[in-house]
mmCIF file of C-alpha atoms in Angstrom:
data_model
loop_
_atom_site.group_PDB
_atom_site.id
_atom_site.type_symbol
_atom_site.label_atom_id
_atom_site.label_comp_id
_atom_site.label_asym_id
_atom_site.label_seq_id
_atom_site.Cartn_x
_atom_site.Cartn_y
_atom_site.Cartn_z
ATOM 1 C CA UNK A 16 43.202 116.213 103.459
ATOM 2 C CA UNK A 17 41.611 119.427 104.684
ATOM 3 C CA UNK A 18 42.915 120.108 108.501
ATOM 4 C CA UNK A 19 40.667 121.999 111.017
ATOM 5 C CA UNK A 20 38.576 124.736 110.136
ATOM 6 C CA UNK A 21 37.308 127.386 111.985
ATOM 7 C CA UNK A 22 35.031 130.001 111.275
ATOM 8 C CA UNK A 23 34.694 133.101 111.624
ATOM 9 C CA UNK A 24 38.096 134.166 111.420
ATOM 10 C CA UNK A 25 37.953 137.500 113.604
ATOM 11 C CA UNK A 26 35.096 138.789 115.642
ATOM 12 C CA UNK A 27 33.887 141.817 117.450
ATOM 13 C CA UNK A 28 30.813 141.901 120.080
ATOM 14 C CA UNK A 29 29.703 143.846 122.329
ATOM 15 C CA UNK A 30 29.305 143.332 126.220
ATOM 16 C CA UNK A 31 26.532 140.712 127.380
ATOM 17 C CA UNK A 32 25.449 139.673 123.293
ATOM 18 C CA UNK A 33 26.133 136.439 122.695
ATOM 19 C CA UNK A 34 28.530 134.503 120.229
ATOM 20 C CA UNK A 35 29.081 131.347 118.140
ATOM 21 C CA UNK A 36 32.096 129.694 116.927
ATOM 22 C CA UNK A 37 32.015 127.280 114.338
ATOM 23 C CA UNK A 38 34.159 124.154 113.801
ATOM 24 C CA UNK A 39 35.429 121.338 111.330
ATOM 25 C CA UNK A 40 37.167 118.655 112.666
ATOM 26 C CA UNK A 41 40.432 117.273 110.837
ATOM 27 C CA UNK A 42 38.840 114.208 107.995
ATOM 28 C CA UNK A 43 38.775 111.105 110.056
ATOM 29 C CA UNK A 44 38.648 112.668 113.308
ATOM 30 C CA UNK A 45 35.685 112.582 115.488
ATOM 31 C CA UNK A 46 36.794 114.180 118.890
ATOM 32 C CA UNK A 47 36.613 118.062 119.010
ATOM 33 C CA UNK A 48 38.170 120.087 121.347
ATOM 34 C CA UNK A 49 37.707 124.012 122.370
ATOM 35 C CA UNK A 50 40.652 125.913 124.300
ATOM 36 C CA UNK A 51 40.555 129.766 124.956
ATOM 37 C CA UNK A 52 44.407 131.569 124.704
ATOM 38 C CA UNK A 53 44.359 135.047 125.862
ATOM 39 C CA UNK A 54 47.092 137.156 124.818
ATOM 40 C CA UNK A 55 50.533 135.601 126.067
ATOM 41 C CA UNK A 56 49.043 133.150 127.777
ATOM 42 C CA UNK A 57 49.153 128.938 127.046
ATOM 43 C CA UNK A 58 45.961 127.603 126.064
ATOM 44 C CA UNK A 59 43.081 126.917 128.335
ATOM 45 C CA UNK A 60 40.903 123.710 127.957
ATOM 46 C CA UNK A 61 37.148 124.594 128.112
ATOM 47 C CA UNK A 62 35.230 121.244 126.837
ATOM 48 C CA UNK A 63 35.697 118.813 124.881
ATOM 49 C CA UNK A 64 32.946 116.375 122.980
ATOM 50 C CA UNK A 65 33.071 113.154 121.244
ATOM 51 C CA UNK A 66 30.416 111.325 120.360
ATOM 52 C CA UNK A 67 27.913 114.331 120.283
ATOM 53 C CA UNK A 68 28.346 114.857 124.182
ATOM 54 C CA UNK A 69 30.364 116.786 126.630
ATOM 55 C CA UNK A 70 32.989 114.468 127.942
ATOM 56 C CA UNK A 71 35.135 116.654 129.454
ATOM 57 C CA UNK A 72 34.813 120.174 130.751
ATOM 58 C CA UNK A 73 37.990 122.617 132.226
ATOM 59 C CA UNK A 74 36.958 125.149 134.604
ATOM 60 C CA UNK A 75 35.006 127.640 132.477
ATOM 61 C CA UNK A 76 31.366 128.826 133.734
ATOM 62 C CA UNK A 77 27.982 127.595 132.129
ATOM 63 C CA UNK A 78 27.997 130.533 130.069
ATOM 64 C CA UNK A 79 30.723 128.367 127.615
ATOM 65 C CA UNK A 80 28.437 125.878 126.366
ATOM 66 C CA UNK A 81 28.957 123.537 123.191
ATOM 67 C CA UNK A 82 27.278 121.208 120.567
ATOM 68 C CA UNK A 83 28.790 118.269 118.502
ATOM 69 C CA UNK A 84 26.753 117.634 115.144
ATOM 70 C CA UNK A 85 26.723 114.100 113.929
ATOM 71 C CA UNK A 86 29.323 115.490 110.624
ATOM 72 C CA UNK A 87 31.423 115.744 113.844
ATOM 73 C CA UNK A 88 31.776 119.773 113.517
ATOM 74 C CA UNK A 89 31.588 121.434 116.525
ATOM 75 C CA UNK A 90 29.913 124.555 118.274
ATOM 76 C CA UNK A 91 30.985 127.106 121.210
ATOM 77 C CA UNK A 92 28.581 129.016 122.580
ATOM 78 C CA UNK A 93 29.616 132.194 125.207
ATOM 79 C CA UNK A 94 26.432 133.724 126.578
ATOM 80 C CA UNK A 95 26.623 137.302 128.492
ATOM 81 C CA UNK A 96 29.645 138.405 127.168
ATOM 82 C CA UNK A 97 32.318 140.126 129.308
ATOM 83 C CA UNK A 98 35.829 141.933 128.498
ATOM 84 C CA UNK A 99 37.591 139.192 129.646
ATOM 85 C CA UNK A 100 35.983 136.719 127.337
ATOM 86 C CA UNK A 101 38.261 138.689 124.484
ATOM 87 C CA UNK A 102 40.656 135.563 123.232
ATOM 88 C CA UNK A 103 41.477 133.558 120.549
ATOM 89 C CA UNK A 104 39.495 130.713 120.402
ATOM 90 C CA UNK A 105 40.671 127.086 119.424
ATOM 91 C CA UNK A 106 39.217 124.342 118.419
ATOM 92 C CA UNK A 107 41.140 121.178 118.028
ATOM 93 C CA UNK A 108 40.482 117.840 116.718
ATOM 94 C CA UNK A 109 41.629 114.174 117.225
ATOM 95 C CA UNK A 110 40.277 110.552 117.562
ATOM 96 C CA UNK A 111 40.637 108.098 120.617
ATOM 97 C CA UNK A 112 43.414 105.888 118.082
ATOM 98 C CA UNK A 113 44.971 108.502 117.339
ATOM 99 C CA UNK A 114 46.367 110.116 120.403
ATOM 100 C CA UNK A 115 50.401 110.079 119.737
ATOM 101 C CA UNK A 116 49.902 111.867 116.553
ATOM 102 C CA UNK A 117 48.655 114.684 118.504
ATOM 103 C CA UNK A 118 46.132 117.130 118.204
ATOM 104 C CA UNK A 119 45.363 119.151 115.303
ATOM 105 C CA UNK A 120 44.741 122.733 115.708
ATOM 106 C CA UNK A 121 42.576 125.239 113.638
ATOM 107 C CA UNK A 122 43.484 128.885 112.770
ATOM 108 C CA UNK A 123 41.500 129.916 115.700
ATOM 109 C CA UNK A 124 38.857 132.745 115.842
ATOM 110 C CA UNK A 125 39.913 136.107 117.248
ATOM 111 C CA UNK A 126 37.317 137.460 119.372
ATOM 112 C CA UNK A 127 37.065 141.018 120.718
ATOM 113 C CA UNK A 128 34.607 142.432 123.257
ATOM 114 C CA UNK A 129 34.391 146.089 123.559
ATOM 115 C CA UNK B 25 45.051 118.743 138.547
ATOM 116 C CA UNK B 26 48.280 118.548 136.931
ATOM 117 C CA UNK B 27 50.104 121.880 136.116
ATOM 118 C CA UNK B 28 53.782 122.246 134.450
ATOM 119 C CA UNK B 29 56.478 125.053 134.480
ATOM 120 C CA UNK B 30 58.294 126.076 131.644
ATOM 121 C CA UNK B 31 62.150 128.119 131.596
ATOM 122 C CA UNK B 32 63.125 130.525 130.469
ATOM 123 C CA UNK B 33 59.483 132.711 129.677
ATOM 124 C CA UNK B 34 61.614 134.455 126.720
ATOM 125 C CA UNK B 35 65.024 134.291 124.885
ATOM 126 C CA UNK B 36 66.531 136.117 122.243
ATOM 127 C CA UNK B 37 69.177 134.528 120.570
ATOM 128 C CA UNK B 38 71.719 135.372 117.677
ATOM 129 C CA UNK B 39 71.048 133.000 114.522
ATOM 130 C CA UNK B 40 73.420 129.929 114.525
ATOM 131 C CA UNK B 41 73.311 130.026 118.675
ATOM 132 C CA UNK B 42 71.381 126.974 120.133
ATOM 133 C CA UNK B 43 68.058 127.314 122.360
ATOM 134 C CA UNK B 44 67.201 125.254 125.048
ATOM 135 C CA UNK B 45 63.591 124.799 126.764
ATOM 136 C CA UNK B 46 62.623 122.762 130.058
ATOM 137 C CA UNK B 47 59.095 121.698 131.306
ATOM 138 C CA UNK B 48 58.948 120.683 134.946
ATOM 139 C CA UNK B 49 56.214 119.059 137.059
ATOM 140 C CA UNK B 50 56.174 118.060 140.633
ATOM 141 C CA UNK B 51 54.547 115.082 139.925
ATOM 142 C CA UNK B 52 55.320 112.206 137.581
ATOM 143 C CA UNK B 53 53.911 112.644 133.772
ATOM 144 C CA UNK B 54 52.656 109.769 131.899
ATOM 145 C CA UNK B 55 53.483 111.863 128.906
ATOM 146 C CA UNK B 56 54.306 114.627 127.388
ATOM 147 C CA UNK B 57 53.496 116.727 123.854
ATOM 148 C CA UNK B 58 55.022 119.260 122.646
ATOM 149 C CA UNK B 59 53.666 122.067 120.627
ATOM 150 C CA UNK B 60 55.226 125.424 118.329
ATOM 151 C CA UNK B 61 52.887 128.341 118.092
ATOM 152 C CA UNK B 62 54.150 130.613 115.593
ATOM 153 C CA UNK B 63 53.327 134.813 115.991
ATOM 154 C CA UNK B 64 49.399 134.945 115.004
ATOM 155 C CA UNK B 65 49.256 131.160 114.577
ATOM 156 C CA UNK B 66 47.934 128.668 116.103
ATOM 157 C CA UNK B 67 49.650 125.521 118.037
ATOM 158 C CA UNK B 68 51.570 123.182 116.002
ATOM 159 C CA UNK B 69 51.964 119.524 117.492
ATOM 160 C CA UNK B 70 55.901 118.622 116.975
ATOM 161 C CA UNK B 71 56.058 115.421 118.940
ATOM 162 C CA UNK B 72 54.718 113.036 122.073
ATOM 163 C CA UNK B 73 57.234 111.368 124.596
ATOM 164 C CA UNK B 74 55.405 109.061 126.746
ATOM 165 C CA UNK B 75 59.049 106.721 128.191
ATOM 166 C CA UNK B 76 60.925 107.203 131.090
ATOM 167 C CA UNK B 77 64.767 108.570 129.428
ATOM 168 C CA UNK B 78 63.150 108.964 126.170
ATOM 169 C CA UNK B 79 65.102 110.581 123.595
ATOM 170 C CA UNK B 80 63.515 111.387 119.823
ATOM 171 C CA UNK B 81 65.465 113.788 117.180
ATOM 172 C CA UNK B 82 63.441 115.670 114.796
ATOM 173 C CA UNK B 83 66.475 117.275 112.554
ATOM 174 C CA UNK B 84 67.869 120.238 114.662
ATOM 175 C CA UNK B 85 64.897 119.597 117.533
ATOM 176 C CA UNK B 86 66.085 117.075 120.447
ATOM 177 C CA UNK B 87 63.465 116.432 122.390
ATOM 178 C CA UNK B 88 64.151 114.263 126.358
ATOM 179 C CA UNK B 89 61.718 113.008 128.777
ATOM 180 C CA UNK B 90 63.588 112.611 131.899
ATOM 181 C CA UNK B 91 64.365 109.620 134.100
ATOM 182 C CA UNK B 92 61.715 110.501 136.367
ATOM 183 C CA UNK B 93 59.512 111.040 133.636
ATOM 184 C CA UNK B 94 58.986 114.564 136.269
ATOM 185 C CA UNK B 95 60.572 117.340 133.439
ATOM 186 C CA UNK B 96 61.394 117.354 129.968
ATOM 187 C CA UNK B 97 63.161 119.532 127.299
ATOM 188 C CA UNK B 98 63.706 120.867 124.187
ATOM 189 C CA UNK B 99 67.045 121.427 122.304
ATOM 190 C CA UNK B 100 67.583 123.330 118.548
ATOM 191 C CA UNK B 101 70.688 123.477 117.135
ATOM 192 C CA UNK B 102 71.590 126.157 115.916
ATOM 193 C CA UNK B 103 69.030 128.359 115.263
ATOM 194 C CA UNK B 104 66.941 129.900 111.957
ATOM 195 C CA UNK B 105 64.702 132.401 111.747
ATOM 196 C CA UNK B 106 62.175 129.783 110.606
ATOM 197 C CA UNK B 107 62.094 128.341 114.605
ATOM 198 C CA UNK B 108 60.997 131.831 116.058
ATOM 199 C CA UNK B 109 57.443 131.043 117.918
ATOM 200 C CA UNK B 110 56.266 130.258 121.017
ATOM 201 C CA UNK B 111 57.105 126.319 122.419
ATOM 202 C CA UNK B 112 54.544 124.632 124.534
ATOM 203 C CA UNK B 113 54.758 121.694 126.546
ATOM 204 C CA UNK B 114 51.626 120.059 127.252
ATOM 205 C CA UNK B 115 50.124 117.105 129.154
ATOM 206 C CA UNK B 116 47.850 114.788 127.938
ATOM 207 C CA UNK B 117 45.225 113.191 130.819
ATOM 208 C CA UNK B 118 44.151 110.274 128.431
ATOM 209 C CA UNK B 119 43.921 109.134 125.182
ATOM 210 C CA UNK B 120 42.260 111.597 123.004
ATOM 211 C CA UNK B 121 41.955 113.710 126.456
ATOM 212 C CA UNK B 122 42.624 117.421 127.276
ATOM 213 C CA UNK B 123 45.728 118.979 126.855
ATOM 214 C CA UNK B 124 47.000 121.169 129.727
ATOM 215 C CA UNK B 125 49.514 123.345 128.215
ATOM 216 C CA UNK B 126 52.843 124.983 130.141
ATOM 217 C CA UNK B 127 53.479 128.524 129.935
ATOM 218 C CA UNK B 128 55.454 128.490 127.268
ATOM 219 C CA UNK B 129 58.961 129.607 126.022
ATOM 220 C CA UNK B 130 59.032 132.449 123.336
ATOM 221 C CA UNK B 131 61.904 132.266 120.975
ATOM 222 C CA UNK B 132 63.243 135.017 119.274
ATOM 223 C CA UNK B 133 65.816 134.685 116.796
ATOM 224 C CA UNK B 134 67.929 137.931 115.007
ATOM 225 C CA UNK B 135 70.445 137.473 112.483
#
């Protein structure tokens, strides 16, 4: 049973290009999730989709923007790229029965932006 | 929204010594997860506690929700080097809702 995946694993861009994360959700689970952790720091929630919409969003600007596919996999878009935009990225997956098992984290993508 | 403190930000402990973390909110939770992020990994989930008093063993982990259901905290006897990593708290909103994670406790453990 293949958990989340996330690609690409590591990243470099440059200042204001743009970037896209890619994401497959845990088998059976429909509900992605996207969280930013900066170095030491807890992760921070940025949306979250189900059903190929934004349900939720955390307090990110419109430059974070997302997709759901109908496969359930998941993309996060970040527009105008600044320094401080340099974080892992995580995606995480679950489904609405589901929710004391948890969510299940992917390996993340490492992004730098020099 | 909801936001949770976690103590101590960092301890370094001997192998065999115990470790202790506590989340604490100034408002009641309706639950709480709990989460292990390994160095250059990503969060684990360990467990969920959603009663008031709630008490739930996971081998050397003890995990307690409080009375108040307003702090919780995490217990390891004695330590390995296997349980160094970062331990999260988090609050769940809803079902299959965002998680708002603590700050986190990073454990160190030396032989």
């Amino acid at each position: 049973d293949a958990g989340v995946t996330q690609s690409p694993t590591h990243l470099i861009k440059t200042r204001g290009q743009q970037v896209t994360l890619r994401c497959s959700p845990k088998s059976g689970h429909d509900t992605v999730s996207w969280y930013q952790q900066a170095l030491g720091q807890g992760p921070q929630f940025i949306f979250q989709y189900y059903e190929e919409e934004e349900r939720q969003r955390g307090n990110f600007p419109d430059r974070f923007s997302g997709h759901q596919f109908p496969n359930y996999s998941s993309e996060l878009n970040v527009n105008a790229l600044l320094l401080g935009d340099s974080a892992l990225y995580l995606c995480a997956s679950t489904t609405p029965g589901q929710g004391r098992e948890g969510y299940t984290f992917g390996s993340g993508t490492r992004l730098t932006v020099v | 929204g909801q936001q949770v403190m976690q103590i101590p930000q960092y301890q370094h402990v001997q192998e065999g010594e115990d470790f202790t973390t506590y989340c604490n909110s100034s408002t009641t939770l309706s639950n709480i997860q709990w989460y292990k992020q390994r160095p250059g990994g990503h969060p684990v989930f360990l467990i969920q506690l959603v009663k008031s008093g709630e008490v739930k063993k996971q081998k050397r982990l003890t995990f307690q929700f409080g009375e108040a259901k307003k702090n919780s905290s995490l217990h390891i006897t004695a330590t390995q080097t296997t349980d160094v990593g970062t331990y999260f708290c988090a609050l769940r909103a809803g079902t299959a809702s965002k998680l708002t994670f603590g700050t986190g406790t990073r454990l160190q453990v030396t032989l």
